Amino acid sequence: MSKKSIVVVSVFALLLLCVVVGVVVGVRKAGEKKSKDGADATGQISMSSKAIRAVCEPTDYKETCVNSLKDSSAGNTSDPKELIRIGFQVSSTALKDAMNNLSLLKELAANDSRTSQALENCEDLMDSAIDDMENSFDKMGDYDLSKIGEYINELKIWLSGATTFEDSCLDEFENITNSEVGEKMKNILQASMELTSNGLAMVTGISSVFASFNISRKLLASDEYYSDRKGSFSDKNGYPSWVTSGRRKLLQATPATIKADAIVAQDGSGQFKTITDALNTVPKQNAKTFVIYIKSGVYHEIVNVTKKMKNVMFIGDGPTKTKITGNRNYVDGIQTMSTATVSALGANFMAKDIGFENSAGPIKHQAVALRVQSDKSVFYNCLMDGYQDTLYVHAHAQFYRDCTITGTIDFIFGDAAAIFQNCKMVIKKPLHNQKCIVTAQGRKYPREATGIVLQNCTITGDTDYWAVKNVNKAYLGRPWKKHSRTIIMQSQIDDVIQPEGWLPWDGDFALNTSYYAEYDNRGTGSMQTGRVTWKGIKKINAVQANSFTVAQFIKEDWIKPTAKNKMAFGSFHKVDDTKKKKITLISVGCLFLVAVVAALATGLRGGGGGDKEESGKVSTSSKAIKALCQPTDYEETCINSLKSANTSDPKELIRVGFQVAVNALKEAMNESSTLKELANYKDSRTSQALEDCKELMDSAIDDLQKSFNKLGKFDMSKLGDYVDELKIWLSGAITFEESCLDEFENITNNDAGEKMKKILQASRELTSNGLAMVSEMSSVLTSYYNINRKLLSHEYNSDQNEESSDQNEVVFADENGYPSWVSTGRRKLLAASPATIKPNAVVAKDGSGQFKTITDALNTVPKENNKTFVIYIKSGVYKETFNVTKKMTNVMFIGDGATKTKITGKKNYVDGTNTMRTATVSILGANFMAKDIGFENSAGAIKHQAVALRVQADKSVFYNCQMDGYQDTLYVHAHAQFYRDCTISGTIDFIFGDAAVVFQNCKMVVRKPLENQSCIVTAQGRNNSRSTTGIVLQNCTITGDPAYLPVKDVNKAYLGRPWKEYSRTIIMQSQIDDIIQPEGWLPWTGDFALNTLWYGEYGNRGAGAAKTGRVKWKGIKKVSAKQANSFTVAKFVKDDWIKLTGVPYSSSLIEV
């Protein structure tokens, strides 16, 4: 045997041994705790029951978990993998049941527009949740030990997405007058939400186990991952690893060098005159990138890249040349989610050189320019322009590079795992009494793998904002949900941001549970001295920050690094020969195996207890279930949901948990008796909330199902990837469940929200439990040895001395990177121009394309498209409000420039539309990409919530895009997201949601709000401490719009505020202008989430970056280089989904 082979064999053997030991120990531990309760007449307990209890151990709803598995096919297995898969299936079934029940809610729409919209949105959201759950189910079915890391990453993203969709459904009913509808919807979703939560808990538990060993996700990766560069946080020319080589090339190309599948031109020079027409040509379930070249022009369209429109890419002529614009808004009666000018739902969506706009204006409140739900979506050099809720990073993994997002209130929001890299967040002038908030992250559960990350971005103010920045104060973010997570690192924060930095949502909500962090930021607004001191404000170091980078947070496998990439972290010596490599592989494999076996064995023993059986025998399955449920928050729910599982296999138990969560969500959607009562409610808000809940529950089901499937395909060699995916999906599921409840927040009849909470209780507990289990798995892995995820990867290898100081080990800089999930093809598309791409559809208002509307183009996207479907949107203002549906996967928008190709809408909350529905564009389909596109919600500050873009798409990428709005401009709803070189403008919470999102090299522009408003850049909505979500700004610029500058001392601006309890936001290596108040962060309300949030600033520059005045909340973290590195693309959103797409990105910390 060769030396190299010996190393590989040794590592794998060790890995296997660890797993075996962990399972055995876990089963024993669970067995020792269980005795009397599980004894049968013969004193014997089925091994399946033991396994179910062990699998449910880490869940938050243990009873739901145990019961869901006990009553399912899981009762006949003790295989943890199968139990988890079954759990996913049960969750999916619960979501489908809930979704079916919502069909009766259509009766409410007759006289109540809000309620009708909410119901419709809920249907869509639940459908998305179902997708995520089924994806999780399938992933577990394909379980490959060698790919454990990839599996877990996917599962976490999908499960997080499912939770996000469920939550988003409930969010629909928040402001509806008849709150009783929301309450009943909550009841309908309760089971599915608990089950989805349980699934996420299970996957999180798995992730925690493996994370304790810090075993490489790319343990057996090929030589392409090696590098002769010394250990650092950086790499060169990187994306999330899920951005394939083809996608990277597309992102690097220009329209002239791309052969687009469709060309859109308003002047008739393309195949279509609308983007919608071009999208309509996308093959269903498209498997390759479908490029739509959108020529210069303003496209007045509402574009929806549906879930089935996968692998679509929009490429324009520049974010200011190709603009998709709409003006849907909440004030005019549209629910926030539906206000999106562009909605990207289909997986692997990409956009380059496109402008997304919602022109509703601040007076129209929520008006989303772009909503992204697309998993592994990429936006490169795009502009998201709006006011409130400009960019809705709804769910899944998303990546934004070199984009500009503008807005006023929560203009980047949502619950995706979204990273903005080198982006610019521009705060616009809000209404007179408004504050401005950049982000409003919507992570509800701590296990969700979601969050908004801004890395090397710039948070600044629009010209009009500077004059009012001291009146309409701006903040980095606020906690939309309990576990809101936003990280801003290595970014420029101008002095538009208030010294407090973060803003509370309401009282002390989420102040202790959110996670807001700033790391290594620069600029006047980055000063930490005045920052709020909530418990949730985290001081993170370089290592912690690194966990929010592309490679870690949204997983670097979508950003295939270049040959000269640097090590993400650590100080491993360079492996120069095959002998060392193989020896290491063998050793790590054996160690891993031993650790897992030992962990499970210990878990089962500890879970046993003192109850004795008559025969002294305890079911191995019951022990396994109890051990597995140990770390969950709803242990009883977990145990009950897995009781029927006749297996002790932790993997199967977790799968069963996922299935139970899915079933709970389906049941919530199917509760006909409850829904019949809802028919009496005629108010529009309630109707919209119900509709939105249906959509959100569907999305939550999707995430849970994906988690179930992911565990089914479990590959030990890809353990890290598996855990990361699972956490993202489970976090997404949690987000969707929470979003559903959010729908009822401002509805007059708040009884509806209470009933919806009851309906969703079971599914929420189960989903939380799922995340807890997966998180525990991850924790176990990371706690053993500090083994590099890229241990034997060439570009991450290091010859640096292991004893070197942290400062010496950390290299902040790299050039041109993406999350690894941006493939080579996607990168090429993002790098290309419309002239060099052959789009699948061309949209042009002038008739020079195939379509005149983006919606028409989207309708051509094949269902479940598995290749990039490029929609080129020519220059123009497209007054459209559309969704890139869940089935529109792998869609890419490319325009002629973020200010030339603009998608604009004006839906807003004030006019009667619930926030989620106000999005001009909603991106749901996984792997969405956008380049050179402008997303706008033109409702204006006076219309309050008005989302320009809502992003739920997992692994979505936005490059050189612009999101313009005021309040809630960008809704990073769920899953992994990445924004590069984008501009996001807004006033209040203009980047909000619960995605795992990284903004890189972006510009956040604070706009002038209403007279009495403060401005908040972010409002991260992480509501589960295990959620892998958060908002990360890296190397961005936070500045003020010129109109804002005169009022910056009146309308004060802040980096963010905790939308949810565990809100997490990190701003690092960015320019923070002096529009940001010294406090930096703003409370949401009272002391809510101040102790639980996680807010960090690291390596920032600019007048607003000074920390001396920062708030002193417990949640404000002092971030070290290592901590900041955890929030980079490679760490936070895992850059394997931006691999070789061509969109430049930084996978780690950068040199400033």
mmCIF file with all atom_site columns, C-alpha atoms in Angstrom, residues 620-694:
data_model
loop_
_atom_site.group_PDB
_atom_site.id
_atom_site.type_symbol
_atom_site.label_atom_id
_atom_site.label_alt_id
_atom_site.label_comp_id
_atom_site.label_asym_id
_atom_site.label_entity_id
_atom_site.label_seq_id
_atom_site.pdbx_PDB_ins_code
_atom_site.Cartn_x
_atom_site.Cartn_y
_atom_site.Cartn_z
_atom_site.occupancy
_atom_site.B_iso_or_equiv
_atom_site.pdbx_formal_charge
_atom_site.auth_seq_id
_atom_site.auth_comp_id
_atom_site.auth_asym_id
_atom_site.auth_atom_id
_atom_site.pdbx_PDB_model_num
ATOM 1  C CA . THR A 1 620 ? -31.512 -0.053 22.590 1.00 0.00 ? 620 THR A CA 1
ATOM 2  C CA . SER A 1 621 ? -33.770 2.090  20.445 1.00 0.00 ? 621 SER A CA 1
ATOM 3  C CA . SER A 1 622 ? -35.265 3.852  23.462 1.00 0.00 ? 622 SER A CA 1
ATOM 4  C CA . LYS A 1 623 ? -31.825 4.496  24.825 1.00 0.00 ? 623 LYS A CA 1
ATOM 5  C CA . ALA A 1 624 ? -30.686 5.874  21.517 1.00 0.00 ? 624 ALA A CA 1
ATOM 6  C CA . ILE A 1 625 ? -33.738 8.101  21.299 1.00 0.00 ? 625 ILE A CA 1
ATOM 7  C CA . LYS A 1 626 ? -33.237 9.451  24.799 1.00 0.00 ? 626 LYS A CA 1
ATOM 8  C CA . ALA A 1 627 ? -29.579 10.114 24.132 1.00 0.00 ? 627 ALA A CA 1
ATOM 9  C CA . LEU A 1 628 ? -30.357 11.799 20.855 1.00 0.00 ? 628 LEU A CA 1
ATOM 10 C CA . CYS A 1 629 ? -33.061 13.934 22.448 1.00 0.00 ? 629 CYS A CA 1
ATOM 11 C CA . GLN A 1 630 ? -30.847 14.939 25.365 1.00 0.00 ? 630 GLN A CA 1
ATOM 12 C CA . PRO A 1 631 ? -29.614 18.243 23.882 1.00 0.00 ? 631 PRO A CA 1
ATOM 13 C CA . THR A 1 632 ? -32.981 19.345 22.527 1.00 0.00 ? 632 THR A CA 1
ATOM 14 C CA . ASP A 1 633 ? -35.057 22.120 24.036 1.00 0.00 ? 633 ASP A CA 1
ATOM 15 C CA . TYR A 1 634 ? -38.257 20.115 23.778 1.00 0.00 ? 634 TYR A CA 1
ATOM 16 C CA . GLU A 1 635 ? -37.015 16.768 25.021 1.00 0.00 ? 635 GLU A CA 1
ATOM 17 C CA . GLU A 1 636 ? -40.414 15.296 25.731 1.00 0.00 ? 636 GLU A CA 1
ATOM 18 C CA . THR A 1 637 ? -41.648 16.243 22.277 1.00 0.00 ? 637 THR A CA 1
ATOM 19 C CA . CYS A 1 638 ? -38.522 14.740 20.787 1.00 0.00 ? 638 CYS A CA 1
ATOM 20 C CA . ILE A 1 639 ? -38.824 11.468 22.658 1.00 0.00 ? 639 ILE A CA 1
ATOM 21 C CA . ASN A 1 640 ? -42.507 11.092 21.873 1.00 0.00 ? 640 ASN A CA 1
ATOM 22 C CA . SER A 1 641 ? -41.980 11.816 18.217 1.00 0.00 ? 641 SER A CA 1
ATOM 23 C CA . LEU A 1 642 ? -39.363 9.082  17.904 1.00 0.00 ? 642 LEU A CA 1
ATOM 24 C CA . LYS A 1 643 ? -40.947 6.460  20.161 1.00 0.00 ? 643 LYS A CA 1
ATOM 25 C CA . SER A 1 644 ? -42.317 4.524  17.224 1.00 0.00 ? 644 SER A CA 1
ATOM 26 C CA . ALA A 1 645 ? -38.921 4.302  15.566 1.00 0.00 ? 645 ALA A CA 1
ATOM 27 C CA . ASN A 1 646 ? -37.670 0.751  15.862 1.00 0.00 ? 646 ASN A CA 1
ATOM 28 C CA . THR A 1 647 ? -34.028 1.638  15.472 1.00 0.00 ? 647 THR A CA 1
ATOM 29 C CA . SER A 1 648 ? -31.036 2.678  17.520 1.00 0.00 ? 648 SER A CA 1
ATOM 30 C CA . ASP A 1 649 ? -29.218 4.196  14.555 1.00 0.00 ? 649 ASP A CA 1
ATOM 31 C CA . PRO A 1 650 ? -28.812 7.888  15.499 1.00 0.00 ? 650 PRO A CA 1
ATOM 32 C CA . LYS A 1 651 ? -28.829 8.878  11.870 1.00 0.00 ? 651 LYS A CA 1
ATOM 33 C CA . GLU A 1 652 ? -32.120 7.125  11.231 1.00 0.00 ? 652 GLU A CA 1
ATOM 34 C CA . LEU A 1 653 ? -33.622 8.470  14.440 1.00 0.00 ? 653 LEU A CA 1
ATOM 35 C CA . ILE A 1 654 ? -32.766 11.983 13.381 1.00 0.00 ? 654 ILE A CA 1
ATOM 36 C CA . ARG A 1 655 ? -34.266 11.289 9.982  1.00 0.00 ? 655 ARG A CA 1
ATOM 37 C CA . VAL A 1 656 ? -37.409 10.056 11.664 1.00 0.00 ? 656 VAL A CA 1
ATOM 38 C CA . GLY A 1 657 ? -37.451 13.240 13.689 1.00 0.00 ? 657 GLY A CA 1
ATOM 39 C CA . PHE A 1 658 ? -37.276 15.244 10.495 1.00 0.00 ? 658 PHE A CA 1
ATOM 40 C CA . GLN A 1 659 ? -40.098 13.240 9.010  1.00 0.00 ? 659 GLN A CA 1
ATOM 41 C CA . VAL A 1 660 ? -42.230 13.707 12.090 1.00 0.00 ? 660 VAL A CA 1
ATOM 42 C CA . ALA A 1 661 ? -41.615 17.441 11.862 1.00 0.00 ? 661 ALA A CA 1
ATOM 43 C CA . VAL A 1 662 ? -42.649 17.371 8.215  1.00 0.00 ? 662 VAL A CA 1
ATOM 44 C CA . ASN A 1 663 ? -45.780 15.471 9.120  1.00 0.00 ? 663 ASN A CA 1
ATOM 45 C CA . ALA A 1 664 ? -46.578 17.971 11.852 1.00 0.00 ? 664 ALA A CA 1
ATOM 46 C CA . LEU A 1 665 ? -46.289 20.834 9.402  1.00 0.00 ? 665 LEU A CA 1
ATOM 47 C CA . LYS A 1 666 ? -48.445 19.031 6.885  1.00 0.00 ? 666 LYS A CA 1
ATOM 48 C CA . GLU A 1 667 ? -50.982 18.324 9.587  1.00 0.00 ? 667 GLU A CA 1
ATOM 49 C CA . ALA A 1 668 ? -50.984 21.969 10.569 1.00 0.00 ? 668 ALA A CA 1
ATOM 50 C CA . MET A 1 669 ? -51.798 22.849 6.986  1.00 0.00 ? 669 MET A CA 1
ATOM 51 C CA . ASN A 1 670 ? -54.521 20.247 6.969  1.00 0.00 ? 670 ASN A CA 1
ATOM 52 C CA . GLU A 1 671 ? -56.459 21.113 10.091 1.00 0.00 ? 671 GLU A CA 1
ATOM 53 C CA . SER A 1 672 ? -59.760 21.569 8.366  1.00 0.00 ? 672 SER A CA 1
ATOM 54 C CA . SER A 1 673 ? -61.792 21.988 11.507 1.00 0.00 ? 673 SER A CA 1
ATOM 55 C CA . THR A 1 674 ? -59.690 24.917 12.622 1.00 0.00 ? 674 THR A CA 1
ATOM 56 C CA . LEU A 1 675 ? -59.531 26.475 9.210  1.00 0.00 ? 675 LEU A CA 1
ATOM 57 C CA . LYS A 1 676 ? -63.283 26.361 8.810  1.00 0.00 ? 676 LYS A CA 1
ATOM 58 C CA . GLU A 1 677 ? -63.541 28.668 11.762 1.00 0.00 ? 677 GLU A CA 1
ATOM 59 C CA . LEU A 1 678 ? -61.157 31.038 10.046 1.00 0.00 ? 678 LEU A CA 1
ATOM 60 C CA . ALA A 1 679 ? -63.641 31.535 7.256  1.00 0.00 ? 679 ALA A CA 1
ATOM 61 C CA . ASN A 1 680 ? -65.445 34.009 9.461  1.00 0.00 ? 680 ASN A CA 1
ATOM 62 C CA . TYR A 1 681 ? -62.557 36.451 9.298  1.00 0.00 ? 681 TYR A CA 1
ATOM 63 C CA . LYS A 1 682 ? -62.790 38.963 6.516  1.00 0.00 ? 682 LYS A CA 1
ATOM 64 C CA . ASP A 1 683 ? -59.962 41.394 7.201  1.00 0.00 ? 683 ASP A CA 1
ATOM 65 C CA . SER A 1 684 ? -57.294 41.634 4.534  1.00 0.00 ? 684 SER A CA 1
ATOM 66 C CA . ARG A 1 685 ? -54.353 41.439 6.913  1.00 0.00 ? 685 ARG A CA 1
ATOM 67 C CA . THR A 1 686 ? -55.538 38.162 8.363  1.00 0.00 ? 686 THR A CA 1
ATOM 68 C CA . SER A 1 687 ? -56.211 36.706 4.943  1.00 0.00 ? 687 SER A CA 1
ATOM 69 C CA . GLN A 1 688 ? -52.744 37.626 3.774  1.00 0.00 ? 688 GLN A CA 1
ATOM 70 C CA . ALA A 1 689 ? -51.207 36.252 6.928  1.00 0.00 ? 689 ALA A CA 1
ATOM 71 C CA . LEU A 1 690 ? -52.955 32.945 6.427  1.00 0.00 ? 690 LEU A CA 1
ATOM 72 C CA . GLU A 1 691 ? -51.902 32.743 2.807  1.00 0.00 ? 691 GLU A CA 1
ATOM 73 C CA . ASP A 1 692 ? -48.337 33.629 3.677  1.00 0.00 ? 692 ASP A CA 1
ATOM 74 C CA . CYS A 1 693 ? -48.317 31.034 6.429  1.00 0.00 ? 693 CYS A CA 1
ATOM 75 C CA . LYS A 1 694 ? -49.348 28.423 3.930  1.00 0.00 ? 694 LYS A CA 1
#
